Short mmCIF file of C-alpha atoms and ligand atoms in Angstrom, two decimals:
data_model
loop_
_atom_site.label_atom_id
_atom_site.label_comp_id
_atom_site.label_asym_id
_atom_site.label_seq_id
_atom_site.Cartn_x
_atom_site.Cartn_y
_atom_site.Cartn_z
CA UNK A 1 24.38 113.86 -25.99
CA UNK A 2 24.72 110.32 -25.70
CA UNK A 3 27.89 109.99 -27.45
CA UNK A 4 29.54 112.78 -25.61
CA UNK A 5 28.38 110.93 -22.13
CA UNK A 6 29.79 107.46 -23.57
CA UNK A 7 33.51 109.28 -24.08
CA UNK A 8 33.41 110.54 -20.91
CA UNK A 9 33.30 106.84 -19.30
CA UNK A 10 36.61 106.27 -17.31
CA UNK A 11 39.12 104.08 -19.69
CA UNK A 12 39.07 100.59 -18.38
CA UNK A 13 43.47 100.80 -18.23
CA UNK A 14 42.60 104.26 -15.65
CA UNK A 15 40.44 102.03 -13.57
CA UNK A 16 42.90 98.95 -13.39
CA UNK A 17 45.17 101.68 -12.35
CA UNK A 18 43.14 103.38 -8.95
CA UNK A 19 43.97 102.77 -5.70
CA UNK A 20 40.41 101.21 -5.34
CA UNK A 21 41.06 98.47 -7.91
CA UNK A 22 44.02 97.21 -6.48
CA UNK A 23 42.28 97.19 -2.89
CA UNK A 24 39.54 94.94 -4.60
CA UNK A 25 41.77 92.84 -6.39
CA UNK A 26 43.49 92.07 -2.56
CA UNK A 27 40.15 90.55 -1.51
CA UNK A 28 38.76 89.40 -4.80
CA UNK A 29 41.00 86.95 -7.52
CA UNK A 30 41.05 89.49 -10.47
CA UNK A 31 40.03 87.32 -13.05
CA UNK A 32 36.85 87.56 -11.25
CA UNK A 33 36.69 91.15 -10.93
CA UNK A 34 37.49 91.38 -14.73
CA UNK A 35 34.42 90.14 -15.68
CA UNK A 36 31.77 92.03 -13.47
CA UNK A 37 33.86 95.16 -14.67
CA UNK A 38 33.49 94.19 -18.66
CA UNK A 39 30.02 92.94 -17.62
CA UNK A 40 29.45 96.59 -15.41
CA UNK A 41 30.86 98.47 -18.52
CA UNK A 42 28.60 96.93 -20.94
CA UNK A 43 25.33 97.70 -19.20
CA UNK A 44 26.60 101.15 -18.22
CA UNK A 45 27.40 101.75 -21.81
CA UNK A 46 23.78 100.57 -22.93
CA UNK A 47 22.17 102.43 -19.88
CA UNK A 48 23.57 105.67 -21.24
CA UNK A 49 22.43 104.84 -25.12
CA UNK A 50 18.50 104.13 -23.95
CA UNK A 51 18.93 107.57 -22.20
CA UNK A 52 18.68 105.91 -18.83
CA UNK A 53 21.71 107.39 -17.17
CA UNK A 54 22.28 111.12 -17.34
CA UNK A 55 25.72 111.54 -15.72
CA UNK A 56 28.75 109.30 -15.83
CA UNK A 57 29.86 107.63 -12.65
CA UNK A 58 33.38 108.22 -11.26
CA UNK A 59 36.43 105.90 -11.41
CA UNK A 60 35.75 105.11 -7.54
CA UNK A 61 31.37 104.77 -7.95
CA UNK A 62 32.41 102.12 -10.86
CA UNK A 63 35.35 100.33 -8.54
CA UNK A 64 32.50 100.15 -5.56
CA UNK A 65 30.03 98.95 -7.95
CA UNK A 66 31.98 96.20 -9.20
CA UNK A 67 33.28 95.10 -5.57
CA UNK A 68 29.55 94.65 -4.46
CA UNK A 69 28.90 92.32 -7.32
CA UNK A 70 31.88 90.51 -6.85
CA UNK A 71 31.40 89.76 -3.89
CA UNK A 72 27.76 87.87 -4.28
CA UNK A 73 30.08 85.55 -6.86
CA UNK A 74 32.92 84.72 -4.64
CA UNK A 75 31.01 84.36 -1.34
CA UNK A 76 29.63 80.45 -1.11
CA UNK A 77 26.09 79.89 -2.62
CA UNK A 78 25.52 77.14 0.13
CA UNK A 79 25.90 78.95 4.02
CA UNK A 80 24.76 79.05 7.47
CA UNK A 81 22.02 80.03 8.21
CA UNK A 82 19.94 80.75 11.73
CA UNK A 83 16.87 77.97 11.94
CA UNK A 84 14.82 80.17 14.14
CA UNK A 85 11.37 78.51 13.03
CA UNK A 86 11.48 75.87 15.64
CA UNK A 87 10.85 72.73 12.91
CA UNK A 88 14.29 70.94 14.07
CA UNK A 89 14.76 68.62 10.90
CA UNK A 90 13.92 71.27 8.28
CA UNK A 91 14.44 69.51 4.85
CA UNK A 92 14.96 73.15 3.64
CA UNK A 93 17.46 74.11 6.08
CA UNK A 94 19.18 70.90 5.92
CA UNK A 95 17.49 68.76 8.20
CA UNK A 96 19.25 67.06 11.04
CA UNK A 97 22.98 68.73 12.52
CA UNK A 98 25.56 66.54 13.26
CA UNK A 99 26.94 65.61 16.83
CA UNK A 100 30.69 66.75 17.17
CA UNK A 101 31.64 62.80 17.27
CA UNK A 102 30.88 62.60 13.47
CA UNK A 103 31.69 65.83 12.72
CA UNK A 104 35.49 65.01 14.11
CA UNK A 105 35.03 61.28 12.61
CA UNK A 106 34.36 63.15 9.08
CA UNK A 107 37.63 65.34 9.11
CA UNK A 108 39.46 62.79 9.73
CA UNK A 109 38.77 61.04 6.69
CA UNK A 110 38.57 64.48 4.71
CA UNK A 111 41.91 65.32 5.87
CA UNK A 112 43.83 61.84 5.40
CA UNK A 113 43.85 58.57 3.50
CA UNK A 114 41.35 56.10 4.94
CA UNK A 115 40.40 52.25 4.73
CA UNK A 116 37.21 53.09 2.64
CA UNK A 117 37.76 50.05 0.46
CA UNK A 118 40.72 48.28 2.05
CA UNK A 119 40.47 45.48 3.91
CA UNK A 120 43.37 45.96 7.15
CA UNK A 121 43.92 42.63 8.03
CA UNK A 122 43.70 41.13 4.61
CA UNK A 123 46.19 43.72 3.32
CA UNK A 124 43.55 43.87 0.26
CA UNK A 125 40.76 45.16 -1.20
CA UNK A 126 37.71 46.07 0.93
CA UNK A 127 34.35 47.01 0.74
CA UNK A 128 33.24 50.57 1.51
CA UNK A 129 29.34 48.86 2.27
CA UNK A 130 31.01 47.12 5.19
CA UNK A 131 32.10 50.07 7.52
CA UNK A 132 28.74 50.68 8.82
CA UNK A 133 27.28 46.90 8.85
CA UNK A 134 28.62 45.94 11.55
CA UNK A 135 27.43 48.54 14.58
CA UNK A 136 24.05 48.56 12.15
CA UNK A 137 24.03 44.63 13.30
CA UNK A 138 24.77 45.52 16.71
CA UNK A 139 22.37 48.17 16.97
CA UNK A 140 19.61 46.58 14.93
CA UNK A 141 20.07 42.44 15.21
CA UNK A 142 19.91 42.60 11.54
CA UNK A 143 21.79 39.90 9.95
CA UNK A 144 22.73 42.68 7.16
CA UNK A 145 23.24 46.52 6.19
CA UNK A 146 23.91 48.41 3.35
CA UNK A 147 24.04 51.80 3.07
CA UNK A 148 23.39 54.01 0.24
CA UNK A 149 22.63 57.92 -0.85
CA UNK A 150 19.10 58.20 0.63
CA UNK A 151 15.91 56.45 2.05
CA UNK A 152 14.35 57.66 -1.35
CA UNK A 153 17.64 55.45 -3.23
CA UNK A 154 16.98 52.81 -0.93
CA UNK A 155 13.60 52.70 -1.79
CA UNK A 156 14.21 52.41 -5.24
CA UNK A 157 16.93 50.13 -5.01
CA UNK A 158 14.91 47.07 -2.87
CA UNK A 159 11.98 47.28 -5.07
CA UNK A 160 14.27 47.17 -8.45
CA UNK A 161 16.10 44.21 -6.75
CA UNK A 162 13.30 42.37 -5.07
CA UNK A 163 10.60 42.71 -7.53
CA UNK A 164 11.40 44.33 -10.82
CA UNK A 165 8.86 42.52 -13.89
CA UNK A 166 6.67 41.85 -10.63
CA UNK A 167 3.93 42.91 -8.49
CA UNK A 168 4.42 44.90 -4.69
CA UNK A 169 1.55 44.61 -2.67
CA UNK A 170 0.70 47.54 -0.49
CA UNK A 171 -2.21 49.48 1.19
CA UNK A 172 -3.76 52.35 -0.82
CA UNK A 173 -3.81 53.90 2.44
CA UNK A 174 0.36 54.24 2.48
CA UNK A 175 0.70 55.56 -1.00
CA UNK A 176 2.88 58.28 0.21
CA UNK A 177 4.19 61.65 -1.15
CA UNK A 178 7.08 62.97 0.87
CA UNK A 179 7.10 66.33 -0.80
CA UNK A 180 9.70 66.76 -3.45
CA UNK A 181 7.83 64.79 -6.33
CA UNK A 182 9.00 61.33 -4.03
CA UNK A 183 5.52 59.55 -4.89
CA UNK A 184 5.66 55.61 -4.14
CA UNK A 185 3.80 55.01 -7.23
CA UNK A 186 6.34 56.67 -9.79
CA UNK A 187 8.98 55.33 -7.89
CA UNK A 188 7.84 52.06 -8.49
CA UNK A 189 7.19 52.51 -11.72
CA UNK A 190 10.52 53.92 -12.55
CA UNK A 191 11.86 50.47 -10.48
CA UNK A 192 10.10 48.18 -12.76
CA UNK A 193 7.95 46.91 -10.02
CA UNK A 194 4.28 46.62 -10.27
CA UNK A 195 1.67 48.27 -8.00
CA UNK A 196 -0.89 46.05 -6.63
CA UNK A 197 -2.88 48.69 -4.22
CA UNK A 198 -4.95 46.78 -2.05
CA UNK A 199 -7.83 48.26 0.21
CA UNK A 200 -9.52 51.57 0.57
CA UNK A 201 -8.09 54.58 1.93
CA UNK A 202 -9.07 54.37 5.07
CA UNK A 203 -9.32 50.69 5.98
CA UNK A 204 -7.22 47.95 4.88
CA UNK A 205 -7.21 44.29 6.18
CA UNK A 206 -4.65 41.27 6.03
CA UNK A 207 -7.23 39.79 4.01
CA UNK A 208 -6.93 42.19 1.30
CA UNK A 209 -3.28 41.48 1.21
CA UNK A 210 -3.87 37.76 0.93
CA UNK A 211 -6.92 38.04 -1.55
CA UNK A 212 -3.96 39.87 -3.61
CA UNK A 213 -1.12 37.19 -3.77
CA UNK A 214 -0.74 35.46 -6.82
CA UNK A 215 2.38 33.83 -8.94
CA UNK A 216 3.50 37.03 -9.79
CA UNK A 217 3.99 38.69 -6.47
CA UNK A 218 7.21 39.50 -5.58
CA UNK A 219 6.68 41.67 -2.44
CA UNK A 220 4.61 43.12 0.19
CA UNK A 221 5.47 46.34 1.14
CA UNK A 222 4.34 48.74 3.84
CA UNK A 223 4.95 52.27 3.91
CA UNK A 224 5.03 54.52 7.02
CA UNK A 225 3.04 57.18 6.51
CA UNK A 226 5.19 59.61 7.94
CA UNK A 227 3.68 63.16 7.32
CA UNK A 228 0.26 62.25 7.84
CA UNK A 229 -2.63 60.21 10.14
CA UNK A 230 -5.01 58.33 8.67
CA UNK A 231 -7.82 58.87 12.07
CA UNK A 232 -11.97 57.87 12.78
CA UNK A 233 -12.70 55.42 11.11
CA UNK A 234 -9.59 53.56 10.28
CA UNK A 235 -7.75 49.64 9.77
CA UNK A 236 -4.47 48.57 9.07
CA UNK A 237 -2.92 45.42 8.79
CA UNK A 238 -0.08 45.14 11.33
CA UNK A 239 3.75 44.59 11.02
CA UNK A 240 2.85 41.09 12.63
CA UNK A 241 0.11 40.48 10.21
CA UNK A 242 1.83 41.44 6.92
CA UNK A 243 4.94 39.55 8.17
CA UNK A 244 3.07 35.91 8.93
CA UNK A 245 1.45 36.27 5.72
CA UNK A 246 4.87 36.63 4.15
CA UNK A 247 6.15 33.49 5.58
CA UNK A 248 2.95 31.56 4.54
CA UNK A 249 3.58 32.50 0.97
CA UNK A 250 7.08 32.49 0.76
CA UNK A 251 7.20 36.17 0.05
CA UNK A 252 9.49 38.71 1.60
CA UNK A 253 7.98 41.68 2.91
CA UNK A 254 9.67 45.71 3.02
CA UNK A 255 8.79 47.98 5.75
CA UNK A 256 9.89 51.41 4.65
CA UNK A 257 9.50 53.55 8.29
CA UNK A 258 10.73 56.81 6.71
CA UNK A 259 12.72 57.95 9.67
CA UNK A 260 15.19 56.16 11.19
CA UNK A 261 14.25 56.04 15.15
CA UNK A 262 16.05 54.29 17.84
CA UNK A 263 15.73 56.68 20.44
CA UNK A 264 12.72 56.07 22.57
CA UNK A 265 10.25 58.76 22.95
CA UNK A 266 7.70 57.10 24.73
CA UNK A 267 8.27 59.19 28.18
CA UNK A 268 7.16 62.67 26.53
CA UNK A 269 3.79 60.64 25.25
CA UNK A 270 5.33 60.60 21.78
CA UNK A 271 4.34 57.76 19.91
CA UNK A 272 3.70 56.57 16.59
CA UNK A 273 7.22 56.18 14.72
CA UNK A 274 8.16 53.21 14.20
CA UNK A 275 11.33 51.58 16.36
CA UNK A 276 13.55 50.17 14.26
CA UNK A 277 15.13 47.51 16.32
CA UNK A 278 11.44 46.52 17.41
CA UNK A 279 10.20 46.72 14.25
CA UNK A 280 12.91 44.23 12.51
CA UNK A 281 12.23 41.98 15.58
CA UNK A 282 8.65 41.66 14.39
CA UNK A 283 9.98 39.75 11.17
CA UNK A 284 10.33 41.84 8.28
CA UNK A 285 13.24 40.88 5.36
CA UNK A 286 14.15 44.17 4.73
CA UNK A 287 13.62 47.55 6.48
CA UNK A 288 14.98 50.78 4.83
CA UNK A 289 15.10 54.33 6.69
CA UNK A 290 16.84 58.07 6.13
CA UNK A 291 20.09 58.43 7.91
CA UNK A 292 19.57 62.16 8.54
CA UNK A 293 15.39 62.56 10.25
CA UNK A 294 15.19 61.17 13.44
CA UNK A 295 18.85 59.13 13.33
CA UNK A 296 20.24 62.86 13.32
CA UNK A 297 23.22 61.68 10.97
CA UNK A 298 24.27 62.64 7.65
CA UNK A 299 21.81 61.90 4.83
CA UNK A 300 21.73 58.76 4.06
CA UNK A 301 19.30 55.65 2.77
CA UNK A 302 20.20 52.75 5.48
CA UNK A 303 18.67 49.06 4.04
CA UNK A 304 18.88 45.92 6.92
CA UNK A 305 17.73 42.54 6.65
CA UNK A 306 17.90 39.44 5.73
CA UNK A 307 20.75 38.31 4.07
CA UNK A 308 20.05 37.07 1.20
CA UNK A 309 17.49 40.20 0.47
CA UNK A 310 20.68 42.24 1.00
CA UNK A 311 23.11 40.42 -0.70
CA UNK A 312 21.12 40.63 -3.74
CA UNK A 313 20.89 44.38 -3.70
CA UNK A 314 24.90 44.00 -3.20
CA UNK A 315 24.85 42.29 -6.32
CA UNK A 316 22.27 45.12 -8.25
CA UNK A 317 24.56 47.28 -10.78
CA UNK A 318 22.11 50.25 -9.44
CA UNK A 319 24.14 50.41 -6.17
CA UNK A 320 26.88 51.70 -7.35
CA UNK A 321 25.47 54.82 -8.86
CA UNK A 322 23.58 55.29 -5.20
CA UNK A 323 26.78 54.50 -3.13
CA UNK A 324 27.32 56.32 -0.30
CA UNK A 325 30.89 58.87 0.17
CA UNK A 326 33.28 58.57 2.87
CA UNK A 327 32.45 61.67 4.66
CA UNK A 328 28.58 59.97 5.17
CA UNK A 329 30.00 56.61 5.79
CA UNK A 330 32.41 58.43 8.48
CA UNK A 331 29.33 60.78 9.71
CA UNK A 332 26.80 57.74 9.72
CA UNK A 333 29.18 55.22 11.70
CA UNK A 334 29.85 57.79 14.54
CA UNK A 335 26.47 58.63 14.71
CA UNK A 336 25.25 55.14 15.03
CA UNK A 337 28.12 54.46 17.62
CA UNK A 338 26.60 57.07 19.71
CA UNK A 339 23.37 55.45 19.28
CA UNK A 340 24.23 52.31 20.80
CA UNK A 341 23.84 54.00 24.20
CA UNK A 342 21.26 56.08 25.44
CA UNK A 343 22.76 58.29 27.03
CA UNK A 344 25.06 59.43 24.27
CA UNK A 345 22.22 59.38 22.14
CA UNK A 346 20.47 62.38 23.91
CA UNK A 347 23.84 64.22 22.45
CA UNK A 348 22.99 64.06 18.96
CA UNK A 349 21.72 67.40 18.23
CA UNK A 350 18.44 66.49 16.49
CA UNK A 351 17.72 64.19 19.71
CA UNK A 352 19.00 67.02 22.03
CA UNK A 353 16.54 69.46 20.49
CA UNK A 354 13.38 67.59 20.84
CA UNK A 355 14.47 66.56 24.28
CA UNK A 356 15.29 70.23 25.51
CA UNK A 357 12.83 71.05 28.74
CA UNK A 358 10.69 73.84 27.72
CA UNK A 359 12.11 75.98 31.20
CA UNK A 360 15.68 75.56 29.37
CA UNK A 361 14.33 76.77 26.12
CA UNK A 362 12.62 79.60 28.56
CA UNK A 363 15.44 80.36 29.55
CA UNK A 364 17.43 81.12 26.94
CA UNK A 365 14.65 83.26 25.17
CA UNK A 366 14.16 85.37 28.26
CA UNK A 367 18.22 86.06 27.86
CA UNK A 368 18.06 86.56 24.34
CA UNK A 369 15.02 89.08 24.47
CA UNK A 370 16.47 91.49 27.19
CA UNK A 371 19.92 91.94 24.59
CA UNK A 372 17.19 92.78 21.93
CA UNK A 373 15.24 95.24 24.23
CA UNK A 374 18.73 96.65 25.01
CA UNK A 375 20.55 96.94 21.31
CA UNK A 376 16.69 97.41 19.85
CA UNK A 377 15.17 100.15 20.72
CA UNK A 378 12.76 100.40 17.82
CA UNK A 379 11.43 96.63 18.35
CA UNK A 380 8.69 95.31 20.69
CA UNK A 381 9.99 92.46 22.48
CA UNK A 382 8.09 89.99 24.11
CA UNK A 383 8.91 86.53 25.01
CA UNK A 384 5.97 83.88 24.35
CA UNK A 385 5.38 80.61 24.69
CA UNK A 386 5.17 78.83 21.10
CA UNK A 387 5.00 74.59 19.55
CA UNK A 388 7.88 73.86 17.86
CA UNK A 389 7.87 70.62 15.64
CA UNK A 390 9.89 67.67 15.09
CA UNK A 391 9.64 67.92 11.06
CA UNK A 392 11.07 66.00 8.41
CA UNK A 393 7.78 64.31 8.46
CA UNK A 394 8.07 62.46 11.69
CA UNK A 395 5.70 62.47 14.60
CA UNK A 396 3.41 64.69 12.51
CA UNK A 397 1.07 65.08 15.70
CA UNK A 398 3.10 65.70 18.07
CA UNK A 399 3.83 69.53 19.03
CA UNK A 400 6.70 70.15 21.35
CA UNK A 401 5.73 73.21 23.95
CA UNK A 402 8.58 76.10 23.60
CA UNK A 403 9.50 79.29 24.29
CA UNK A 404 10.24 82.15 21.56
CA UNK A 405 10.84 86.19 21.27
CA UNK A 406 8.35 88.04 19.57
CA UNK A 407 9.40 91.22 17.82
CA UNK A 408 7.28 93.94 16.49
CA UNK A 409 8.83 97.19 14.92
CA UNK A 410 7.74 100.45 15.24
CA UNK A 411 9.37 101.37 11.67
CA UNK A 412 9.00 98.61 9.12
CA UNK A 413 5.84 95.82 8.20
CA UNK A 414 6.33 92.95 10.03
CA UNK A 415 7.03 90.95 6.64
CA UNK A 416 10.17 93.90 6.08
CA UNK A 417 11.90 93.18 8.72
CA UNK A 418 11.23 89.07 7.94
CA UNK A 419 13.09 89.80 4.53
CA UNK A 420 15.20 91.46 6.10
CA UNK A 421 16.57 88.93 8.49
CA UNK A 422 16.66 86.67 5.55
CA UNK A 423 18.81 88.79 3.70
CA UNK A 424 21.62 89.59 6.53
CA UNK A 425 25.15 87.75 5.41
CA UNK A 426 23.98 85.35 8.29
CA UNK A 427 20.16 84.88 7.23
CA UNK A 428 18.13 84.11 10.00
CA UNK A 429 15.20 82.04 9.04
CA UNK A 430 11.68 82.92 11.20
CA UNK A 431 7.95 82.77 10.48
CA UNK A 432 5.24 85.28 11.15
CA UNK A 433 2.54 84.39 13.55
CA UNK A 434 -0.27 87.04 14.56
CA UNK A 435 1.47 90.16 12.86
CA UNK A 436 4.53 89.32 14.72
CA UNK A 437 7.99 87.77 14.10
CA UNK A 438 8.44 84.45 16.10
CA UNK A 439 11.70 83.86 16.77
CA UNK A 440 11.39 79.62 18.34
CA UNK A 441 15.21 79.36 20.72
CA UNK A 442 14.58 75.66 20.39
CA UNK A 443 16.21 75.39 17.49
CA UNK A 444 18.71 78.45 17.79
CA UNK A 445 21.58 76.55 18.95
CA UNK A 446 23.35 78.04 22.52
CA UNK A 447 26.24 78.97 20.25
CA UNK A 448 24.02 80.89 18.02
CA UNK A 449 22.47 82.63 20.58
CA UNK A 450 25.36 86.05 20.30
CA UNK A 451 24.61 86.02 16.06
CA UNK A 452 21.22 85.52 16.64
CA UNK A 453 21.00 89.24 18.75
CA UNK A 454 23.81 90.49 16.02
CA UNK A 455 21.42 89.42 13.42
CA UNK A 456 18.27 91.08 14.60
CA UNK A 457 19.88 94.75 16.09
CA UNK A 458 21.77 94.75 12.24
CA UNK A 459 18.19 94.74 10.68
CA UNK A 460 16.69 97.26 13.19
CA UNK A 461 19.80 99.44 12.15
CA UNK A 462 19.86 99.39 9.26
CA UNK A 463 16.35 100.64 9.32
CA UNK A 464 17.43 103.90 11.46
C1 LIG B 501 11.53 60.72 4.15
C2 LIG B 501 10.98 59.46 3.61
C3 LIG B 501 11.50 58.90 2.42
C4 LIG B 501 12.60 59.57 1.65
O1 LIG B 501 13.78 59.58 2.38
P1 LIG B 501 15.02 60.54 1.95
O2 LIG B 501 16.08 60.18 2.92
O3 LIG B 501 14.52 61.93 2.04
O4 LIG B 501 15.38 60.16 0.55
C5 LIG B 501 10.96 57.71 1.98
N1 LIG B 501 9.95 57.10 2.64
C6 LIG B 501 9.42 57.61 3.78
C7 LIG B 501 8.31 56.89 4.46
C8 LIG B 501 9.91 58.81 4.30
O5 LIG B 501 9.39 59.33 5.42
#
């Protein structure tokens, strides 16, 4: 039986042959298609021997077969998605989106020769680390910048240049984990710096610091505790503190504030991020933050600071295997250029979002709910008010009132039709609250708004 089904399998020279094979090879390089067809044969071929298929498919059921497969390979692993969770920088989604500014700034380096490393007016060699330093300055009064892959390379790279064989003081109340096995401990282990943790959990005085120096100390360090509050009964030494006590010793002192903020909150009672420019002011050597949390630019590790600090790290071989591309450095520098006024500032999306009144976000859920109730006839639609968060560990208190859709179907779990959204060719990414799908607009961008309604009738379809 099974060797009579395994003749009858269509030859593979018949199904290079059909109609359907050349229609799949017009959409699909045929190399490609080659493969999943050998691959498609083989299984069939075993299928059939373990008595697991019963009747051979046709020429066409194989050519379909194959075109559904090849299709997963040749369509990009890394795609758009919808961010419809209302956390606006999602690590997992990519955290912060980029203003059009450095979007245009980036093609244009993508699409033509640049002066990454030439110096224009020298009609020589340049530096790529200078591109950024100087609206970094501007924007910071830092007497340096550097730039590099990411806060958690800048890290590394300060505390491997500054204090490598010796010992960083810092509070055992900031010894962070960012989520993604970034520990300060193991980084500074891996930097060849020493941990001296100083204090208790909760409370941690100047004193300790001081009690702490000795000839082996070769930084202080603070840490902002970005994804957590440390409340009740609670002490820190301050920036102010930690930075006179530098100067007394002759020891520099690091302030990593996690995200990079230069926007000021203050007005919607958001506080606790550090400022950057206010924070250098205080007197710190060297200040690192991400490019792409609160800064809302590409990913990035930004160092400023004292010059000397800097120009050491310049100097560090480990730079060069953290450098930064062009497409950041072109990203980063419009970005910042933005940043230097306020009012282009609130353009950057990741700004824009937080900022967003809740009536606007109202709004736009309210228009987004009656398409559903129209093209949906299967889903309960209600539009609710919601907290969306910032994210990306930054203002971890605050919660930013907004307005979402909530859908309930009458036909699948409320955890179908989530997978289901995931799994459209544009996934839409929401969370389940209360046995119902929350759907936060403020982070569905006004241009999404048309795929977002696509999105959700295609999965109530499909369901019909
Ligand atoms: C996010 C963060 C980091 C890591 O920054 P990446 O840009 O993700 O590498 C380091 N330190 C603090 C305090 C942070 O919040």
């Amino acid at each position: 039986m099974p060797n009579n089904l395994l003749r009858q399998i269509p030859k593979v020279d018949s199904i290079l042959e059909s109609a359907g094979w050349a229609s799949l090879v017009s959409v699909c390089p045929e190399p490609i298609a080659k493969d999943v067809l050998r691959e498609h044969l083989d299984s069939l071929r075993l299928s059939i021997r373990e008595g697991r298929v019963v009747a051979v498919p046709s020429i066409d059921e194989i050519v379909t077969a194959v075109g559904i497969r090849a299709a997963v390979l040749i369509e990009p692993g890394l795609k758009r998605v919808i961010n419809a969770t209302g956390i606006i920088i999602h690590t997992n989604l990519g955290r912060s989106l980029l203003a059009s500014r450095a979007v245009n700034a980036i093609m244009r380096v993508a699409t033509g020769y640049s002066n990454l490393e030439y110096d224009i007016e020298k009609g020589e060699r340049g530096s790529r680390y200078d591109h950024c330093r100087s609206v970094l300055r501007t924007l910071t009064g830092a007497e340096d910048a550097l730039v590099v892959n990411n806060n958690a390379g800048a890290v590394f790279l300060i505390l491997n240049t500054l204090a490598e064989g010796k010992e960083v003081i810092i509070s055992r109340g900031e010894l962070i984990e960012i989520g993604g096995s970034f520990r300060i401990p193991d980084v500074m282990k891996k930097s060849g710096a020493v941990l001296r943790e100083v204090g208790t959990t909760n409370r941690t005085y100047i004193e300790d610091f001081e009690r702490a120096i000795g000839d082996n100390t070769g930084l202080i360090m603070k840490a902002h505790t970005s994804n957590y509050r440390i409340r009740g009964f609670a002490h820190e030494a301050s920036s102010e503190e930690l930075v006179a006590l530098g100067k007394r010793y002759n020891i520099p002192t690091y302030y990593d504030t996690g995200s990079g903020l230069f926007y000021n909150f203050e007005d919607l009672g958001a506080s606790g991020e550090p400022l950057i420019p206010q924070e250098l002011k205080k007197g710190f050597d060297v200040i690192s933050f991400s490019g792409d949390k609160l800064l809302g630019a590409p990913q990035a590790g930004i160092v400023i600071g004292e010059k000397g600090c800097l120009g050491a790290m310049k100097q560090n071989p480990m730079t060069r295997a953290l450098r930064p591309d062009k497409f950041t450095l072109a990203g980063l520098e419009a970005t910042l250029l933005l940043c230097l006024d306020a009012g282009s500032a609130a353009g950057i999306p990741t700004i824009r979002m937080i900022l967003e009144e809740k009536g606007a976000v109202g709004k736009r859920a309210r228009r987004v709910a009656s398409q559903l109730r129209k093209r949906c006839p299967d889903a309960g639609v209600s539009v609710i008010d919601v907290d969306s968060e910032v994210g990306g560990g930054s203002f971890p208190d605050m919660v930013i009132p907004s307005v979402g859709v909530a859908l309930e179907s009458r036909t699948m779990t409320i955890a179908a039709l989530e997978a289901k959204l995931r799994h459209l060719p544009l996934p839409v990414i929401a969370r389940i609250e209360k046995e119902r799908l929350i759907l936060d607009l403020r982070t569905v961008l006004a241009e999404d708004e048309a795929d977002l309604v696509a999105a959700v009738a295609r999965a109530f379809e499909n369901d019909r």
